[in-house]
mmCIF file of C-alpha atoms and ligand atoms in Angstrom:
data_model
loop_
_atom_site.group_PDB
_atom_site.id
_atom_site.type_symbol
_atom_site.label_atom_id
_atom_site.label_comp_id
_atom_site.label_asym_id
_atom_site.label_seq_id
_atom_site.Cartn_x
_atom_site.Cartn_y
_atom_site.Cartn_z
ATOM 1 C CA MET A 11 -42.552 16.637 29.456
ATOM 2 C CA VAL A 12 -40.962 19.889 30.623
ATOM 3 C CA VAL A 13 -40.730 22.707 28.048
ATOM 4 C CA LEU A 14 -38.941 26.049 28.358
ATOM 5 C CA GLY A 15 -40.726 28.695 26.262
ATOM 6 C CA VAL A 16 -38.857 31.857 25.285
ATOM 7 C CA ASP A 17 -40.295 35.082 23.911
ATOM 8 C CA PRO A 18 -37.074 36.563 22.576
ATOM 9 C CA GLY A 19 -36.339 40.251 22.896
ATOM 10 C CA ILE A 20 -33.410 42.432 23.799
ATOM 11 C CA THR A 21 -35.158 44.739 26.314
ATOM 12 C CA HIS A 22 -37.684 42.163 27.576
ATOM 13 C CA LEU A 23 -37.183 38.433 27.187
ATOM 14 C CA GLY A 24 -39.970 36.203 28.476
ATOM 15 C CA LEU A 25 -39.036 32.867 30.024
ATOM 16 C CA GLY A 26 -41.713 30.330 30.976
ATOM 17 C CA VAL A 27 -41.302 26.744 32.115
ATOM 18 C CA VAL A 28 -44.224 24.302 32.001
ATOM 19 C CA ALA A 29 -44.587 20.630 32.895
ATOM 20 C CA VAL A 30 -47.005 18.884 30.573
ATOM 21 C CA GLU A 31 -48.850 15.923 32.013
ATOM 22 C CA GLY A 32 -50.655 12.797 30.945
ATOM 23 C CA LYS A 33 -52.519 11.814 27.835
ATOM 24 C CA GLY A 34 -55.951 12.832 26.539
ATOM 25 C CA THR A 35 -56.662 16.498 27.294
ATOM 26 C CA LEU A 36 -53.394 18.412 27.488
ATOM 27 C CA ARG A 37 -52.815 19.612 31.027
ATOM 28 C CA ALA A 38 -49.792 21.440 32.267
ATOM 29 C CA ARG A 39 -48.275 23.025 35.337
ATOM 30 C CA LEU A 40 -46.451 26.339 35.515
ATOM 31 C CA LEU A 41 -43.022 25.669 37.023
ATOM 32 C CA HIS A 42 -41.424 29.054 36.518
ATOM 33 C CA GLY A 43 -41.951 32.394 34.848
ATOM 34 C CA GLU A 44 -39.787 35.492 34.576
ATOM 35 C CA VAL A 45 -38.991 38.384 32.285
ATOM 36 C CA VAL A 46 -35.329 39.215 31.810
ATOM 37 C CA ARG A 47 -34.970 42.980 31.406
ATOM 38 C CA THR A 48 -32.010 44.830 29.953
ATOM 39 C CA SER A 49 -31.476 48.500 29.192
ATOM 40 C CA HIS A 50 -29.925 50.300 26.225
ATOM 41 C CA ARG A 51 -27.781 52.082 28.798
ATOM 42 C CA GLU A 52 -25.915 48.818 29.465
ATOM 43 C CA ALA A 53 -23.093 47.574 27.213
ATOM 44 C CA ALA A 54 -24.314 45.085 24.590
ATOM 45 C CA GLN A 55 -22.293 42.241 26.063
ATOM 46 C CA GLU A 56 -23.769 42.885 29.518
ATOM 47 C CA ARG A 57 -27.276 42.640 28.082
ATOM 48 C CA VAL A 58 -26.673 39.502 26.065
ATOM 49 C CA GLY A 59 -24.487 37.983 28.773
ATOM 50 C CA ARG A 60 -27.266 38.347 31.348
ATOM 51 C CA ILE A 61 -29.837 36.825 28.980
ATOM 52 C CA HIS A 62 -27.500 33.891 28.390
ATOM 53 C CA ALA A 63 -26.913 33.410 32.114
ATOM 54 C CA ARG A 64 -30.626 33.479 32.987
ATOM 55 C CA VAL A 65 -31.630 31.091 30.204
ATOM 56 C CA LYS A 66 -28.843 28.730 31.190
ATOM 57 C CA GLU A 67 -29.894 28.868 34.837
ATOM 58 C CA ALA A 68 -33.460 27.915 33.858
ATOM 59 C CA LEU A 69 -32.181 25.067 31.645
ATOM 60 C CA LEU A 70 -30.035 23.647 34.426
ATOM 61 C CA ARG A 71 -32.652 24.094 37.127
ATOM 62 C CA PHE A 72 -35.663 22.674 35.279
ATOM 63 C CA GLN A 73 -33.952 20.263 32.861
ATOM 64 C CA PRO A 74 -36.509 20.741 30.072
ATOM 65 C CA GLN A 75 -36.670 18.283 27.183
ATOM 66 C CA ALA A 76 -37.140 21.149 24.743
ATOM 67 C CA LEU A 77 -36.722 24.898 24.364
ATOM 68 C CA ALA A 78 -39.291 26.601 22.120
ATOM 69 C CA VAL A 79 -39.211 30.121 20.646
ATOM 70 C CA GLU A 80 -41.580 32.118 18.526
ATOM 71 C CA GLU A 81 -40.419 32.357 14.957
ATOM 72 C CA GLN A 82 -39.849 35.902 13.850
ATOM 73 C CA TYR A 83 -40.876 36.920 10.365
ATOM 74 C CA PHE A 84 -42.696 40.146 10.773
ATOM 75 C CA TYR A 85 -40.072 42.743 11.407
ATOM 76 C CA ARG A 86 -40.116 45.971 9.507
ATOM 77 C CA GLN A 87 -37.137 47.389 11.314
ATOM 78 C CA ASN A 88 -33.904 45.630 10.487
ATOM 79 C CA GLU A 89 -32.176 46.994 13.518
ATOM 80 C CA LEU A 90 -34.797 45.530 15.786
ATOM 81 C CA ALA A 91 -34.560 42.148 14.025
ATOM 82 C CA TYR A 92 -30.805 42.331 14.455
ATOM 83 C CA LYS A 93 -30.971 42.975 18.182
ATOM 84 C CA VAL A 94 -33.653 40.374 18.797
ATOM 85 C CA GLY A 95 -31.193 38.125 16.966
ATOM 86 C CA TRP A 96 -28.525 38.928 19.574
ATOM 87 C CA ALA A 97 -30.867 37.760 22.285
ATOM 88 C CA LEU A 98 -31.723 34.598 20.422
ATOM 89 C CA GLY A 99 -28.009 33.987 19.856
ATOM 90 C CA ALA A 100 -27.528 33.971 23.617
ATOM 91 C CA VAL A 101 -30.473 31.586 23.994
ATOM 92 C CA LEU A 102 -29.012 29.255 21.381
ATOM 93 C CA VAL A 103 -25.614 29.207 23.088
ATOM 94 C CA ALA A 104 -27.262 28.231 26.368
ATOM 95 C CA ALA A 105 -29.321 25.493 24.679
ATOM 96 C CA PHE A 106 -26.248 24.146 22.933
ATOM 97 C CA GLU A 107 -24.244 24.061 26.144
ATOM 98 C CA ALA A 108 -27.070 22.295 27.975
ATOM 99 C CA GLY A 109 -27.688 19.858 25.089
ATOM 100 C CA VAL A 110 -31.349 20.885 24.757
ATOM 101 C CA PRO A 111 -32.959 20.899 21.280
ATOM 102 C CA VAL A 112 -34.588 24.132 20.059
ATOM 103 C CA TYR A 113 -37.943 24.429 18.260
ATOM 104 C CA ALA A 114 -39.736 27.387 16.689
ATOM 105 C CA TYR A 115 -43.393 28.098 15.887
ATOM 106 C CA GLY A 116 -45.000 31.015 14.080
ATOM 107 C CA PRO A 117 -47.817 33.172 15.502
ATOM 108 C CA MET A 118 -50.440 31.318 13.397
ATOM 109 C CA GLN A 119 -49.245 27.978 14.737
ATOM 110 C CA VAL A 120 -49.537 29.245 18.302
ATOM 111 C CA LYS A 121 -53.107 30.430 17.700
ATOM 112 C CA ARG A 122 -54.106 27.201 15.977
ATOM 113 C CA ALA A 123 -52.544 25.008 18.657
ATOM 114 C CA LEU A 124 -54.004 26.902 21.616
ATOM 115 C CA ALA A 125 -57.285 28.394 20.405
ATOM 116 C CA GLY A 126 -58.060 26.002 17.535
ATOM 117 C CA HIS A 127 -58.072 28.649 14.810
ATOM 118 C CA GLY A 128 -55.490 30.983 13.282
ATOM 119 C CA HIS A 129 -57.447 34.213 13.772
ATOM 120 C CA ALA A 130 -57.684 34.032 17.559
ATOM 121 C CA THR A 131 -56.954 37.220 19.502
ATOM 122 C CA LYS A 132 -54.142 37.612 22.065
ATOM 123 C CA GLU A 133 -56.827 37.526 24.744
ATOM 124 C CA GLU A 134 -58.254 34.204 23.542
ATOM 125 C CA VAL A 135 -54.781 32.695 23.513
ATOM 126 C CA ALA A 136 -54.083 34.023 27.034
ATOM 127 C CA LEU A 137 -57.382 32.549 28.221
ATOM 128 C CA MET A 138 -56.442 29.120 26.875
ATOM 129 C CA VAL A 139 -53.006 29.308 28.477
ATOM 130 C CA ARG A 140 -54.628 30.254 31.759
ATOM 131 C CA GLY A 141 -57.044 27.328 31.479
ATOM 132 C CA MET A 142 -54.428 24.784 30.514
ATOM 133 C CA LEU A 143 -52.148 25.832 33.349
ATOM 134 C CA GLY A 144 -55.015 26.103 35.842
ATOM 135 C CA LEU A 145 -54.065 29.666 36.771
ATOM 136 C CA LYS A 146 -56.406 31.943 38.702
ATOM 137 C CA GLU A 147 -55.318 35.015 36.762
ATOM 138 C CA PRO A 148 -54.408 35.428 33.101
ATOM 139 C CA PRO A 149 -50.633 35.003 32.781
ATOM 140 C CA GLY A 150 -48.676 38.249 32.801
ATOM 141 C CA PRO A 151 -46.703 40.277 31.912
ATOM 142 C CA SER A 152 -47.354 39.858 28.189
ATOM 143 C CA HIS A 153 -43.857 38.596 27.349
ATOM 144 C CA LEU A 154 -44.214 35.842 29.901
ATOM 145 C CA ALA A 155 -47.666 35.009 28.512
ATOM 146 C CA ASP A 156 -46.054 34.707 25.058
ATOM 147 C CA ALA A 157 -43.318 32.455 26.411
ATOM 148 C CA LEU A 158 -45.843 30.154 28.069
ATOM 149 C CA ALA A 159 -47.973 30.022 24.907
ATOM 150 C CA ILE A 160 -44.913 28.949 22.927
ATOM 151 C CA ALA A 161 -44.021 26.266 25.449
ATOM 152 C CA LEU A 162 -47.540 24.823 25.279
ATOM 153 C CA THR A 163 -47.575 25.061 21.482
ATOM 154 C CA HIS A 164 -44.474 22.907 21.431
ATOM 155 C CA ALA A 165 -46.103 20.421 23.781
ATOM 156 C CA PHE A 166 -49.051 20.060 21.372
ATOM 157 C CA HIS A 167 -46.778 19.571 18.397
ATOM 158 C CA ALA A 168 -44.504 17.124 20.224
ATOM 159 C CA ARG A 169 -47.523 14.941 21.120
ATOM 160 C CA LEU A 170 -48.393 14.762 17.418
ATOM 161 C CA GLN A 171 -44.749 14.102 16.518
ATOM 162 C CA ALA A 172 -44.899 17.348 14.558
ATOM 163 C CA ALA A 173 -42.225 19.287 16.450
ATOM 164 C CA LYS A 174 -40.496 21.989 14.367
ATOM 165 C CA PRO A 175 -36.745 22.311 14.967
ATOM 166 C CA LEU A 176 -35.392 25.832 14.454
ATOM 167 C CA MET B 12 -2.387 46.055 22.245
ATOM 168 C CA VAL B 13 -4.006 42.846 21.030
ATOM 169 C CA VAL B 14 -7.349 43.198 19.214
ATOM 170 C CA LEU B 15 -9.735 40.459 18.064
ATOM 171 C CA GLY B 16 -11.640 41.561 14.950
ATOM 172 C CA VAL B 17 -14.868 39.787 14.037
ATOM 173 C CA ASP B 18 -16.743 39.914 10.748
ATOM 174 C CA PRO B 19 -20.071 38.548 11.974
ATOM 175 C CA GLY B 20 -22.069 36.159 9.844
ATOM 176 C CA ILE B 21 -24.008 32.977 10.335
ATOM 177 C CA THR B 22 -22.540 30.947 7.440
ATOM 178 C CA HIS B 23 -19.081 32.573 7.497
ATOM 179 C CA LEU B 24 -17.723 34.406 10.512
ATOM 180 C CA GLY B 25 -14.275 35.942 10.120
ATOM 181 C CA LEU B 26 -11.965 36.015 13.150
ATOM 182 C CA GLY B 27 -8.668 37.888 13.046
ATOM 183 C CA VAL B 28 -6.261 38.643 15.882
ATOM 184 C CA VAL B 29 -3.623 41.365 15.573
ATOM 185 C CA ALA B 30 -0.967 42.696 17.919
ATOM 186 C CA VAL B 31 -0.494 46.416 17.494
ATOM 187 C CA GLU B 32 2.943 47.743 18.279
ATOM 188 C CA GLY B 33 4.706 50.921 19.258
ATOM 189 C CA LYS B 34 4.000 54.543 18.693
ATOM 190 C CA GLY B 35 4.259 56.720 15.584
ATOM 191 C CA THR B 36 3.293 54.796 12.450
ATOM 192 C CA LEU B 37 0.800 52.087 13.363
ATOM 193 C CA ARG B 38 2.380 48.677 12.899
ATOM 194 C CA ALA B 39 0.800 45.365 13.701
ATOM 195 C CA ARG B 40 1.390 41.628 13.597
ATOM 196 C CA LEU B 41 -1.098 38.976 12.510
ATOM 197 C CA LEU B 42 -1.416 36.508 15.381
ATOM 198 C CA HIS B 43 -4.292 34.416 14.118
ATOM 199 C CA GLY B 44 -6.883 34.253 11.376
ATOM 200 C CA GLU B 45 -9.742 31.855 10.701
ATOM 201 C CA VAL B 46 -13.209 31.699 9.214
ATOM 202 C CA VAL B 47 -15.816 29.780 11.207
ATOM 203 C CA ARG B 48 -18.174 28.081 8.756
ATOM 204 C CA THR B 49 -21.614 26.708 9.522
ATOM 205 C CA SER B 50 -24.273 25.199 7.285
ATOM 206 C CA HIS B 51 -28.048 25.674 7.125
ATOM 207 C CA ARG B 52 -28.229 21.878 7.323
ATOM 208 C CA GLU B 53 -27.054 22.063 10.952
ATOM 209 C CA ALA B 54 -29.409 22.846 13.844
ATOM 210 C CA ALA B 55 -29.378 26.534 14.800
ATOM 211 C CA GLN B 56 -27.927 25.836 18.235
ATOM 212 C CA GLU B 57 -25.077 23.803 16.702
ATOM 213 C CA ARG B 58 -24.198 26.717 14.437
ATOM 214 C CA VAL B 59 -24.331 29.367 17.121
ATOM 215 C CA GLY B 60 -22.778 27.063 19.701
ATOM 216 C CA ARG B 61 -19.750 26.473 17.472
ATOM 217 C CA ILE B 62 -19.350 30.194 16.786
ATOM 218 C CA HIS B 63 -19.442 30.866 20.525
ATOM 219 C CA ALA B 64 -16.898 28.136 21.226
ATOM 220 C CA ARG B 65 -14.443 29.353 18.571
ATOM 221 C CA VAL B 66 -14.678 32.999 19.596
ATOM 222 C CA LYS B 67 -14.200 32.039 23.216
ATOM 223 C CA GLU B 68 -11.187 29.900 22.349
ATOM 224 C CA ALA B 69 -9.587 32.842 20.535
ATOM 225 C CA LEU B 70 -10.347 35.159 23.480
ATOM 226 C CA LEU B 71 -8.760 32.781 25.978
ATOM 227 C CA ARG B 72 -5.774 31.968 23.781
ATOM 228 C CA PHE B 73 -4.834 35.487 22.719
ATOM 229 C CA GLN B 74 -6.156 37.522 25.659
ATOM 230 C CA PRO B 75 -7.065 40.566 23.544
ATOM 231 C CA GLN B 76 -7.750 43.915 25.219
ATOM 232 C CA ALA B 77 -10.682 44.501 22.871
ATOM 233 C CA LEU B 78 -13.060 42.747 20.504
ATOM 234 C CA ALA B 79 -14.201 44.830 17.515
ATOM 235 C CA VAL B 80 -17.056 44.125 15.076
ATOM 236 C CA GLU B 81 -18.355 45.879 12.007
ATOM 237 C CA GLU B 82 -21.569 47.724 12.678
ATOM 238 C CA GLN B 83 -24.452 46.468 10.587
ATOM 239 C CA TYR B 84 -26.869 49.005 9.182
ATOM 240 C CA PHE B 85 -27.315 48.052 5.605
ATOM 241 C CA TYR B 86 -29.472 44.962 5.560
ATOM 242 C CA ARG B 87 -32.421 44.790 3.226
ATOM 243 C CA GLN B 88 -33.407 41.324 4.319
ATOM 244 C CA ASN B 89 -34.694 41.154 7.849
ATOM 245 C CA GLU B 90 -34.136 37.452 8.053
ATOM 246 C CA LEU B 91 -30.488 37.878 7.236
ATOM 247 C CA ALA B 92 -30.133 40.647 9.811
ATOM 248 C CA TYR B 93 -31.831 38.363 12.317
ATOM 249 C CA LYS B 94 -29.441 35.472 11.711
ATOM 250 C CA VAL B 95 -26.352 37.675 11.683
ATOM 251 C CA GLY B 96 -27.738 38.812 15.019
ATOM 252 C CA TRP B 97 -27.661 35.227 16.305
ATOM 253 C CA ALA B 98 -23.991 35.037 15.459
ATOM 254 C CA LEU B 99 -23.258 38.332 17.140
ATOM 255 C CA GLY B 100 -25.217 37.154 20.172
ATOM 256 C CA ALA B 101 -22.805 34.248 20.495
ATOM 257 C CA VAL B 102 -19.860 36.621 20.121
ATOM 258 C CA LEU B 103 -21.255 38.880 22.836
ATOM 259 C CA VAL B 104 -21.747 35.977 25.225
ATOM 260 C CA ALA B 105 -18.130 34.927 24.735
ATOM 261 C CA ALA B 106 -16.893 38.496 25.254
ATOM 262 C CA PHE B 107 -18.978 38.856 28.394
ATOM 263 C CA GLU B 108 -17.692 35.591 29.824
ATOM 264 C CA ALA B 109 -14.100 36.562 29.080
ATOM 265 C CA GLY B 110 -14.561 40.111 30.396
ATOM 266 C CA VAL B 111 -13.459 41.708 27.110
ATOM 267 C CA PRO B 112 -15.081 44.995 26.004
ATOM 268 C CA VAL B 113 -16.764 45.119 22.581
ATOM 269 C CA TYR B 114 -16.478 47.955 20.040
ATOM 270 C CA ALA B 115 -18.172 48.539 16.686
ATOM 271 C CA TYR B 116 -17.250 50.612 13.623
ATOM 272 C CA GLY B 117 -19.195 51.298 10.438
ATOM 273 C CA PRO B 118 -17.881 50.637 6.917
ATOM 274 C CA MET B 119 -17.081 54.347 6.416
ATOM 275 C CA GLN B 120 -15.059 54.437 9.614
ATOM 276 C CA VAL B 121 -13.058 51.423 8.470
ATOM 277 C CA LYS B 122 -12.277 53.069 5.134
ATOM 278 C CA ARG B 123 -11.351 56.367 6.745
ATOM 279 C CA ALA B 124 -9.150 54.734 9.369
ATOM 280 C CA LEU B 125 -7.296 52.442 6.974
ATOM 281 C CA ALA B 126 -7.263 54.239 3.620
ATOM 282 C CA GLY B 127 -7.666 57.820 4.816
ATOM 283 C CA HIS B 128 -10.910 58.502 2.951
ATOM 284 C CA GLY B 129 -14.460 57.163 3.091
ATOM 285 C CA HIS B 130 -14.772 56.238 -0.572
ATOM 286 C CA ALA B 131 -11.903 53.736 -0.652
ATOM 287 C CA THR B 132 -12.532 50.413 -2.423
ATOM 288 C CA LYS B 133 -12.367 46.991 -0.768
ATOM 289 C CA GLU B 134 -9.067 46.453 -2.607
ATOM 290 C CA GLU B 135 -7.515 49.651 -1.235
ATOM 291 C CA VAL B 136 -8.511 48.655 2.281
ATOM 292 C CA ALA B 137 -7.085 45.146 1.784
ATOM 293 C CA LEU B 138 -3.835 46.654 0.501
ATOM 294 C CA MET B 139 -3.521 48.820 3.611
ATOM 295 C CA VAL B 140 -4.218 45.850 5.886
ATOM 296 C CA ARG B 141 -1.571 43.866 4.020
ATOM 297 C CA GLY B 142 0.930 46.688 4.406
ATOM 298 C CA MET B 143 0.233 47.292 8.069
ATOM 299 C CA LEU B 144 0.534 43.610 8.902
ATOM 300 C CA GLY B 145 3.584 43.133 6.643
ATOM 301 C CA LEU B 146 1.928 40.247 4.781
ATOM 302 C CA LYS B 147 3.303 38.953 1.476
ATOM 303 C CA GLU B 148 -0.164 38.314 0.088
ATOM 304 C CA PRO B 149 -3.393 40.288 0.501
ATOM 305 C CA PRO B 150 -5.292 38.817 3.448
ATOM 306 C CA GLY B 151 -7.921 36.249 2.488
ATOM 307 C CA PRO B 152 -10.560 34.902 2.450
ATOM 308 C CA SER B 153 -12.630 38.093 2.351
ATOM 309 C CA HIS B 154 -14.332 37.513 5.709
ATOM 310 C CA LEU B 155 -10.960 37.233 7.383
ATOM 311 C CA ALA B 156 -9.772 40.368 5.572
ATOM 312 C CA ASP B 157 -12.817 42.195 6.946
ATOM 313 C CA ALA B 158 -12.137 40.925 10.468
ATOM 314 C CA LEU B 159 -8.532 42.142 10.312
ATOM 315 C CA ALA B 160 -9.604 45.526 8.932
ATOM 316 C CA ILE B 161 -11.989 45.925 11.874
ATOM 317 C CA ALA B 162 -9.315 44.967 14.389
ATOM 318 C CA LEU B 163 -6.927 47.571 12.944
ATOM 319 C CA THR B 164 -9.691 50.182 12.790
ATOM 320 C CA HIS B 165 -10.194 49.710 16.508
ATOM 321 C CA ALA B 166 -6.469 50.040 17.093
ATOM 322 C CA PHE B 167 -6.487 53.435 15.306
ATOM 323 C CA HIS B 168 -9.465 54.660 17.287
ATOM 324 C CA ALA B 169 -8.083 53.406 20.604
ATOM 325 C CA ARG B 170 -4.831 55.331 20.021
ATOM 326 C CA LEU B 171 -6.893 58.486 19.596
ATOM 327 C CA GLN B 172 -9.022 57.620 22.638
ATOM 328 C CA ALA B 173 -11.968 57.531 20.239
ATOM 329 C CA ALA B 174 -12.970 53.885 20.702
ATOM 330 C CA LYS B 175 -16.674 53.207 20.014
ATOM 331 C CA PRO B 176 -18.319 50.744 22.418
ATOM 332 C CA LEU B 177 -21.144 48.699 20.870
HETATM 333 MG MG1 MG C 30 -43.498 39.550 23.467
#
């Protein structure tokens, strides 16, 4: 199964594509990773338009069976939530156009799926991602690491038929 | 000048297209009005995908010179701000694809532009929109009225070379 993980953000959006293999122990391969960067000096439609184009390119190139994003509940700043929403809107348009279903998992679900317990640190999660993908280095930058963690979290849930549609 | 006004929302998104005519007193014609409705029972990408498709259709059909949205500052609920953001993300993608610039005005700017003072009621604004568009009835439903008010607000600002890019 190929999963596109997205860490949504308006200035930095992490995009990671993994191929999950076999049964038994979950093993996966990193197919692609990038961070889409936009600046507040660009017009809003340029920023969101580029995010849309890059997500769509990844969907068409890697033909994932699912797109997974981290659920957002923790914002204090409404304006930030609003602008992250713009980015996710662009992601959703691309998924709709490509006919790919979208799933969402909260931070606790990521920690539980990857490290086995909900109070794991970022570092523990990154270590598990590194191990599962057989990488020599911990995945980076952090937004890409988040995107890969989300993709793998979906893979775990999909195997248990416990996928969570957004 | 043709302006597409959008009242962004995830369950109800108002879309109004006006053609602004001549010099002197601002006069305008209503070319098109609709409210795009989506339900929480639909998948997120269906909702946002439909919003994108309808906005894009209006952009291609009416070839506006500008798309104008109401600026959002006033949300108490982050989740709402986040989901309104999804809708605006879809709008921005459509604007980007169509090459149409996007502008945003706050509620006070709408009231000042249309009613002449910042403490005007919703009804006063609706009355002005009705008058400017030469409608027999006040514009409705309310989301469409808001979209038309935004479109006309942009028209006023554009005449004064005071347009506000998002
Ligand atoms: Mg991140």
